[in-house]
Coordinates of C-alpha atoms and ligand atoms in Angstrom, one line a residue:
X1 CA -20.7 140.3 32.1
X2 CA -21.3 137.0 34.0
X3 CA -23.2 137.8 37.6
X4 CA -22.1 136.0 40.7
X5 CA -24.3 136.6 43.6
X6 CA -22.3 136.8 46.3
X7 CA -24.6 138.4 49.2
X8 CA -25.0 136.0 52.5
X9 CA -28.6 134.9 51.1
X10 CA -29.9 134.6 48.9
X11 CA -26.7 133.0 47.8
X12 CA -26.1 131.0 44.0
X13 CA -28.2 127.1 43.1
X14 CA -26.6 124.8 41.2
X15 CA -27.8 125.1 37.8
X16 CA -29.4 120.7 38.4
X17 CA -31.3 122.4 41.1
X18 CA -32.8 125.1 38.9
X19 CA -33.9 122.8 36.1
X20 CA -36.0 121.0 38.5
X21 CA -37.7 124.4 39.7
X22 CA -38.4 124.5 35.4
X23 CA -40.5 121.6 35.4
X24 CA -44.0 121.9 35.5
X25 CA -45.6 122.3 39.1
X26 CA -47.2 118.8 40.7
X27 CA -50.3 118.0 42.9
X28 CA -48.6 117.4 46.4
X29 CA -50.9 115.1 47.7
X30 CA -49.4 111.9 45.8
X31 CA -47.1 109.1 46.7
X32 CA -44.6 110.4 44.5
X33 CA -44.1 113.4 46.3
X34 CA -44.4 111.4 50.1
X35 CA -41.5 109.5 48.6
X36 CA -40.0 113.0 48.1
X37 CA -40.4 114.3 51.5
X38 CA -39.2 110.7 52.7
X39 CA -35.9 111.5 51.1
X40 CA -35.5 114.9 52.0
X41 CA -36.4 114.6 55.7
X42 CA -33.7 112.1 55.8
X43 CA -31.2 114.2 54.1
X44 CA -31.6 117.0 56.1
X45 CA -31.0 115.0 59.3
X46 CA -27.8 114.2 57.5
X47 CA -27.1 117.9 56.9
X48 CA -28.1 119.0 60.9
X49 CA -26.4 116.0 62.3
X50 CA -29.4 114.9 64.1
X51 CA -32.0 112.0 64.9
X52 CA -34.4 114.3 65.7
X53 CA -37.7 114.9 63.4
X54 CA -36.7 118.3 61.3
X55 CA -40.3 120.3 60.5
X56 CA -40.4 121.8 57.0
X57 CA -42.4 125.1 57.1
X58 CA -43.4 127.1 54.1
X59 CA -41.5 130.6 55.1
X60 CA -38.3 132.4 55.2
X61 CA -35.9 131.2 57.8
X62 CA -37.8 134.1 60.3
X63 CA -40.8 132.3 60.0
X64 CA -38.9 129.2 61.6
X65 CA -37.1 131.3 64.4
X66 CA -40.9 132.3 64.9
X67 CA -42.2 128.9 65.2
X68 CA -39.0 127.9 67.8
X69 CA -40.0 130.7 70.2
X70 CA -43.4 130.8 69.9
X71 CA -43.6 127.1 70.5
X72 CA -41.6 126.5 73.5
X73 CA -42.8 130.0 75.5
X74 CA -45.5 131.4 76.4
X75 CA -46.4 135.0 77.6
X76 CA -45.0 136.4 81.0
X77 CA -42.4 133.4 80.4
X78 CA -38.1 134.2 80.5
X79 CA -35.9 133.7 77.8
X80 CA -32.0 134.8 77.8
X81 CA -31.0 135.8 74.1
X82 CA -27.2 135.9 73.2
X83 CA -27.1 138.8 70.6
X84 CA -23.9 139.7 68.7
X85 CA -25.6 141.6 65.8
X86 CA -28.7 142.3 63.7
X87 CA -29.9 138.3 63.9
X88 CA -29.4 137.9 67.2
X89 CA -31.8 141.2 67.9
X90 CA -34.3 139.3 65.9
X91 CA -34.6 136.8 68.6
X92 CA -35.3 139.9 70.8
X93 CA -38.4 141.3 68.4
X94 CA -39.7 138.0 68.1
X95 CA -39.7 138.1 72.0
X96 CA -41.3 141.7 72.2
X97 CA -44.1 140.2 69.5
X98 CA -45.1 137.2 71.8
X99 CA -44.6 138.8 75.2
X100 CA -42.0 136.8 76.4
X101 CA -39.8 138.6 79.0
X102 CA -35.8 139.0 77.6
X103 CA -32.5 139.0 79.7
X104 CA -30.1 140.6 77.1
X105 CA -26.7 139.0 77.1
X106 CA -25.1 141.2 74.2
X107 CA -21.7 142.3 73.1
X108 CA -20.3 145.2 70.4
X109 CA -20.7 144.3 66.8
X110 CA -17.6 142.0 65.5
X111 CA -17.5 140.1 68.8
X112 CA -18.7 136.9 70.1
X113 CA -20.8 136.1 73.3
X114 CA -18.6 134.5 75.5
X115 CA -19.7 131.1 76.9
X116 CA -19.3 132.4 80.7
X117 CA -21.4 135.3 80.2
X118 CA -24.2 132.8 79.0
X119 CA -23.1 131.1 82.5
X120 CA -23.8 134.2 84.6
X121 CA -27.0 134.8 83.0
X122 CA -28.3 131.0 83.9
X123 CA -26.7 131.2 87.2
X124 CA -29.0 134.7 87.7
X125 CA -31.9 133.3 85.9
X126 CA -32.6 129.8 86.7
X127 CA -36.7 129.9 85.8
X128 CA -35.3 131.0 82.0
X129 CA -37.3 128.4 80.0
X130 CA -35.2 129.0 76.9
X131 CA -31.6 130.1 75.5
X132 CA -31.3 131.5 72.1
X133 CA -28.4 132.1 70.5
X134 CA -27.1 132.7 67.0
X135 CA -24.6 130.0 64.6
X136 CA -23.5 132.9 62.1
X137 CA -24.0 136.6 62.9
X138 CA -24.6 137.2 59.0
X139 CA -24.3 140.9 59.9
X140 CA -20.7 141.1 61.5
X141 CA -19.0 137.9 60.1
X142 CA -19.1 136.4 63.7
X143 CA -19.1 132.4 64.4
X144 CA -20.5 132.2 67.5
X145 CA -19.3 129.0 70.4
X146 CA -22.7 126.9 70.3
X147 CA -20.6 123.9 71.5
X148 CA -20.1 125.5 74.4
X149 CA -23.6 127.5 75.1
X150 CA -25.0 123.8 74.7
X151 CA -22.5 122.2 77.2
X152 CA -23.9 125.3 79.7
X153 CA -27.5 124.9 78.8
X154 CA -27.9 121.0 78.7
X155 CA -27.9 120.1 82.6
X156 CA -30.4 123.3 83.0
X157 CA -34.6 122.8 82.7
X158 CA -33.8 125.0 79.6
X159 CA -34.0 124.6 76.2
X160 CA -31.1 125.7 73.8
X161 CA -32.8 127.6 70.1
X162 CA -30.4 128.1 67.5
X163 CA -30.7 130.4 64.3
X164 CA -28.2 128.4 62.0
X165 CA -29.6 130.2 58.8
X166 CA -26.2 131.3 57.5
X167 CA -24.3 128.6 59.5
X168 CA -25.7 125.2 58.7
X169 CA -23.8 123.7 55.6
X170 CA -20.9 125.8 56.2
X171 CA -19.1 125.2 59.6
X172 CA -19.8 122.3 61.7
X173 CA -22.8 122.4 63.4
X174 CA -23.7 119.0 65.8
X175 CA -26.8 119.2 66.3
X176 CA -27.3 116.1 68.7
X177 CA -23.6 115.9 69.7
X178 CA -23.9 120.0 71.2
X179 CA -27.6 119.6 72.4
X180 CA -29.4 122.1 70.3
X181 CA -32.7 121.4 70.9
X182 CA -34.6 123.7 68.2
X183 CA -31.9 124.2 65.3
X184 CA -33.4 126.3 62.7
X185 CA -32.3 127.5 59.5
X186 CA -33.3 128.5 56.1
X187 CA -33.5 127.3 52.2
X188 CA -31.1 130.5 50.7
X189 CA -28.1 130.3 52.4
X190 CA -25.9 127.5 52.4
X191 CA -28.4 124.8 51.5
X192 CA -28.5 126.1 47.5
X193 CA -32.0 127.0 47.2
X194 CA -33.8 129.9 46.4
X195 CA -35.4 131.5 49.6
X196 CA -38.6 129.9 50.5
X197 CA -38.6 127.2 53.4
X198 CA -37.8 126.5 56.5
X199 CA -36.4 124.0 59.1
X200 CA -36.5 123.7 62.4
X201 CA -35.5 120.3 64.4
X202 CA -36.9 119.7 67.7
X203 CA -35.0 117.4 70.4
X204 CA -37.1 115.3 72.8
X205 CA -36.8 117.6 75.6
X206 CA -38.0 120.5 73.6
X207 CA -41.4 118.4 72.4
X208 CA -41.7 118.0 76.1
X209 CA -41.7 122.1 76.9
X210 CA -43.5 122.2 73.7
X211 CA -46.4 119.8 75.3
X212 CA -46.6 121.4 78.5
X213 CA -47.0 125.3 76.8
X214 CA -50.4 124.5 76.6
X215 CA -50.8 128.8 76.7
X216 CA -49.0 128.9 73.3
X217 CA -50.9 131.0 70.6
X218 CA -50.3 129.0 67.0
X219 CA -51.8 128.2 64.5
X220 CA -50.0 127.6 61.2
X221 CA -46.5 127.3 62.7
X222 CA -47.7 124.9 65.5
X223 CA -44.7 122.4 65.2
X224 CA -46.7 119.4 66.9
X225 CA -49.0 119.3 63.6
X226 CA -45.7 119.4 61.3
X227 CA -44.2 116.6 63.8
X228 CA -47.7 114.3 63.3
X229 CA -47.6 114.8 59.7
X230 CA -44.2 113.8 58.8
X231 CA -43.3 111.1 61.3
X232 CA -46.8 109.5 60.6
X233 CA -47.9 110.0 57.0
X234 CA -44.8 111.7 55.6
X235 CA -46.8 114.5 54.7
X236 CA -47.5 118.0 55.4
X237 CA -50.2 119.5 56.8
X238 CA -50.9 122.9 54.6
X239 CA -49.3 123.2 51.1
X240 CA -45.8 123.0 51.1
X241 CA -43.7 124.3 48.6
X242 CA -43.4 121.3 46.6
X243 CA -41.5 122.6 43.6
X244 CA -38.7 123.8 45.9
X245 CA -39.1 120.8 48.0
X246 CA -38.4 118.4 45.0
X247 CA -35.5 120.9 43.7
X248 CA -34.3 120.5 47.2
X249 CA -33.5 117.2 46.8
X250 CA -31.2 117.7 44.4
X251 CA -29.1 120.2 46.3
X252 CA -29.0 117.8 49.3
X253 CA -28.2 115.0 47.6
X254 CA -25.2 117.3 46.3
X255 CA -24.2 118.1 49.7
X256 CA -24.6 114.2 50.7
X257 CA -22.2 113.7 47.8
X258 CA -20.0 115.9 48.5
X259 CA -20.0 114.3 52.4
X260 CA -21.0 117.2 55.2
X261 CA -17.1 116.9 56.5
X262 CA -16.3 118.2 53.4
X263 CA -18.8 120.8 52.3
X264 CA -17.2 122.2 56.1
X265 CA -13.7 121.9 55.1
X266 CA -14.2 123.6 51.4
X267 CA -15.7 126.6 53.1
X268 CA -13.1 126.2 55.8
X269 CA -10.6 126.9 53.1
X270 CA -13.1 129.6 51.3
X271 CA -12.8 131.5 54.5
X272 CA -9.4 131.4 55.3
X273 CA -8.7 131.9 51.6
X274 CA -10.9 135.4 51.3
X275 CA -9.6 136.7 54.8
X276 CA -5.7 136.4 53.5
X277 CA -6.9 138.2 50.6
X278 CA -8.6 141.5 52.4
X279 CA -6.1 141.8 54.3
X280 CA -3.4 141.3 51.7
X281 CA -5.0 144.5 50.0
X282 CA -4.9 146.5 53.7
X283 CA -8.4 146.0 54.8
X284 CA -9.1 144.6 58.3
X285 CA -11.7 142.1 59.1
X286 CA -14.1 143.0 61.1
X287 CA -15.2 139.9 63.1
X288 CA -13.3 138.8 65.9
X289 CA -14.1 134.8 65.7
X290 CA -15.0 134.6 61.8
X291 CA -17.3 132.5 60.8
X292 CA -16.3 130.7 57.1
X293 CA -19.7 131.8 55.0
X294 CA -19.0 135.1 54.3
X295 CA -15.8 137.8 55.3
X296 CA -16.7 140.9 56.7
X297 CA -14.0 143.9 55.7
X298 CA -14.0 146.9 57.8
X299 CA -13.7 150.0 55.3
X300 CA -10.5 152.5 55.9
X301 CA -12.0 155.7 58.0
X302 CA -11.9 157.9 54.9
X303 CA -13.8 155.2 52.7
X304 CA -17.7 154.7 52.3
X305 CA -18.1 151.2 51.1
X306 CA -21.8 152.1 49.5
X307 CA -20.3 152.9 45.8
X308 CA -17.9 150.4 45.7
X309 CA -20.4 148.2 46.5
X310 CA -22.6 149.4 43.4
X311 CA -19.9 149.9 41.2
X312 CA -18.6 146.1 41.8
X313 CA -22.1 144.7 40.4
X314 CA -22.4 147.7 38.0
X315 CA -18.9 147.0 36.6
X316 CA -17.7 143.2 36.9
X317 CA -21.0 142.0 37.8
X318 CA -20.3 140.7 41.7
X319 CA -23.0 141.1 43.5
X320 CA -22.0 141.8 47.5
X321 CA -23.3 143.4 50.7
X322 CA -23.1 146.4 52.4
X323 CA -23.6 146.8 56.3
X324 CA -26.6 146.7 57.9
X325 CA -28.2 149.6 59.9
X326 CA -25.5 151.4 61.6
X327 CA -23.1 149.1 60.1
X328 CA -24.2 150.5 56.3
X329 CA -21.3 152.6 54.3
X330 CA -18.9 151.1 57.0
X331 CA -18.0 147.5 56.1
X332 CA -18.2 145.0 53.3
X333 CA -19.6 141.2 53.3
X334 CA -18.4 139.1 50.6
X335 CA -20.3 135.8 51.2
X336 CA -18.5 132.1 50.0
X337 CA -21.4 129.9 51.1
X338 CA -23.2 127.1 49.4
X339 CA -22.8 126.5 45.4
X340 CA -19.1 128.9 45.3
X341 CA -15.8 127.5 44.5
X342 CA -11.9 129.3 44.8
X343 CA -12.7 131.0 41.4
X344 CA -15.5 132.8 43.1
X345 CA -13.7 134.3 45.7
X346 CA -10.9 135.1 43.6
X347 CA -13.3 136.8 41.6
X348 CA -14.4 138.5 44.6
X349 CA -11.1 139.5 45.5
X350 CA -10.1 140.6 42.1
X351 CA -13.3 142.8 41.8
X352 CA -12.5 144.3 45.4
X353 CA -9.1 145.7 44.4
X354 CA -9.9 147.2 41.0
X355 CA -12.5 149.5 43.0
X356 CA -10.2 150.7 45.7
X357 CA -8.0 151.2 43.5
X358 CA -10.7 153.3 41.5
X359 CA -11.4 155.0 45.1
X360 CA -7.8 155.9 45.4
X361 CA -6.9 153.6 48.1
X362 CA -3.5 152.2 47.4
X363 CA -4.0 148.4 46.7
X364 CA -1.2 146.7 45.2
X365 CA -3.1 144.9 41.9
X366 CA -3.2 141.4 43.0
X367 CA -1.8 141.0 46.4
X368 CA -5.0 140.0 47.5
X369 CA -5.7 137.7 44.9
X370 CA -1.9 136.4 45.3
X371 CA -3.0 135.9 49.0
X372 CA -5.9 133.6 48.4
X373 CA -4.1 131.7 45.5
X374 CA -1.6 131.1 48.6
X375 CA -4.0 129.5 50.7
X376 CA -5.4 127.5 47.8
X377 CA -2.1 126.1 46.7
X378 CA -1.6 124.6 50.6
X379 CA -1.8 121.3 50.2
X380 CA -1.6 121.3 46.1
X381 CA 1.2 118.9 45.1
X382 CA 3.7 118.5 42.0
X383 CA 3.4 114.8 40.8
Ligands
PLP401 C1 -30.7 135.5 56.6 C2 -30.7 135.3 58.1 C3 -31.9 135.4 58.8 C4 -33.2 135.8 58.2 O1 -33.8 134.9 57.5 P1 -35.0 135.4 56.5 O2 -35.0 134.2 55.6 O3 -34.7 136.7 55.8 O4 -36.2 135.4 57.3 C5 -31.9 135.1 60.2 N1 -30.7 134.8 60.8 C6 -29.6 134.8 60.1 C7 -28.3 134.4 60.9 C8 -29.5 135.0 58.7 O5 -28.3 134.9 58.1

């Protein structure tokens, strides 16, 4: 049996990108491995679209929605938080940990937050020092309107944070063009590493709050020291991961290869390719603006999707994800981000009908597969 891990992060690494993590580990502190960072620092700006430094921190993507907060605010301080799932409420723990006052701007799971409800809440909070908002609601399927937040945001005193972590390097995301000031996401989802680092970039007006919160409490995730560091000495200032720093140069320079227009419109085409295909089979999706990383199925009432889940690893070796919280048994997320092709999701979508069908849910054998093949073959021509 050949495994394909298809959860929304960790997600699969090119096999060039795992050979590098096989060689032997390096002292960091060399010119060989500025030269590295060099590299990389300018190939993520490629990735977020932005001018603005990018700081490389040695955690999961939390860690660097920890640092964005944390940075900019200060206890007592107001922040309005756009949640349309399980990631977004992160951004209202991390505000409960640093005692940062939140205005809630939420909406039921499988919707977006509209841009005029983020409107209403600036117009009713104007001291808000921050906005934060979420790219990819990896727990409903959601793609949420940053373009627009940051159009709303922009003229304010506030800053705009982004979590990206299952966004960035799948649908457009501009960083500079939509005025995200701290855009952070993580190594395991669509940039084809294992899990690990961290990166959050940081626009001019954020260093500017960032300066003046002289109250901040940080120590390891103070972004000004990562800042000093790379823009001065191309360096870091603890340990950085190194191995997966130098592995991460090889995924990047895939994606540069590939050309970031083109990484969006493959997983443009993965997305509209694996929603056809549940539906094909008569499942419904369950976001209402879905994002093109992963596709969220809503189980039929009479369905828990917690052995089908098990039995597609056990059985064909595809490796998906249940719901989350109250979300668990009810839906199904099949993720299509980073180092996955058409094959994959066909895969996916093969796997998915043999177990209904084992549940006893009437699934025409390959009328989901049949529907994906469809949206592959657009634009496929005889010569
Ligand atoms: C995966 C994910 C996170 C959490 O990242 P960790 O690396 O587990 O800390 C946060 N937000 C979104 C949208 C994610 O998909």
């Amino acid at each position: 049996m050949k495994p394909r891990l298809l959860t929304p992060g960790p997600s699969m690494v090119p096999e060039e990108t795992l050979l590098e993590l096989a060689r032997p580990v390096t002292f960091h502190r060399s010119a060989e491995f500025r030269q590295v960072l060099t590299e990389v620092e300018e190939d993520l700006k490629y990735v977020f679209r932005t001018k603005n430094t990018v700081c490389i921190l040695t955690s999961s993507g939390t860690g660097g929605m920890e640092a964005a907060l944390a940075n900019c605010l200060s206890p007592g301080q107001k922040a309005i938080l756009l949640i349309s799932g399980r990631w977004g409420e992160r951004w209202k723990n991390l505000c409960k940990a640093f005692g940062v006052e939140a205005v809630i701007v939420s909406v039921p799971y499988g919707q977006a937050v509209p841009p005029e409800a983020l409107k209403k809440a600036l117009a009713d909070h104007p001291d808000a020092k921050a906005v934060c908002a979420t790219l990819s609601e990896t727990a409903t399927g959601v793609a949420n309107d940053i373009e627009a937040y940051g159009k709303l945001v922009a003229p304010t005193p506030a800053v705009l944070l982004v979590d990206t972590i299952s966004g960035l390097g799948v649908v457009p995301c501009e960083t500079d063009a939509w005025n995200i000031d701290l855009n952070v996401t993580g190594s395991q989802k669509a940039l084809m590493l294992p899990p690990g680092l961290a990166f959050v970039s940081v626009s001019p007006k954020a260093w500017k709050v960032i300066e003046a919160n002289t109250a901040a409490k940080l120590f390891y995730f103070d972004l000004k020291k990562y800042r000093d560091k790379i823009e001065k000495e191309s360096d870091t200032p603890y340990t950085p991961a190194n191995t997966l720093i130098k592995a991460m140069r090889l995924s990047l320079q895939r994606m540069r290869k590939e050309g970031i227009e083109n990484v969006w419109k493959r997983h443009a085409k993965l997305g509209a390719a694996a929603r056809a295909g549940v539906q094909a089979m008569g499942l419904e999706l369950f976001a209402e603006r879905p994002t093109d990383g992963l596709t969220v199925a809503k189980m039929p009432a009479n369905l828990d999707s917690s052995p089908l889940i098990s039995k597609l690893e056990k059985q064909y070796g595809l490796r998906v994800a249940n719901g989350q919280d109250t979300l668990k048994g009810k839906i199904i997320r099949i993720a299509h981000m980073g180092y996955t092709d058409q094959f994959d999701v066909l895969a996916a979508l093969s796997g998915l009908e043999l177990v209904l069908l084992e549940a006893g849910f009437p699934v025409k054998p390959g009328s989901g597969v049949a529907a994906a093949q469809q949206v592959f073959a657009e634009g496929v021509k005889a010569s």
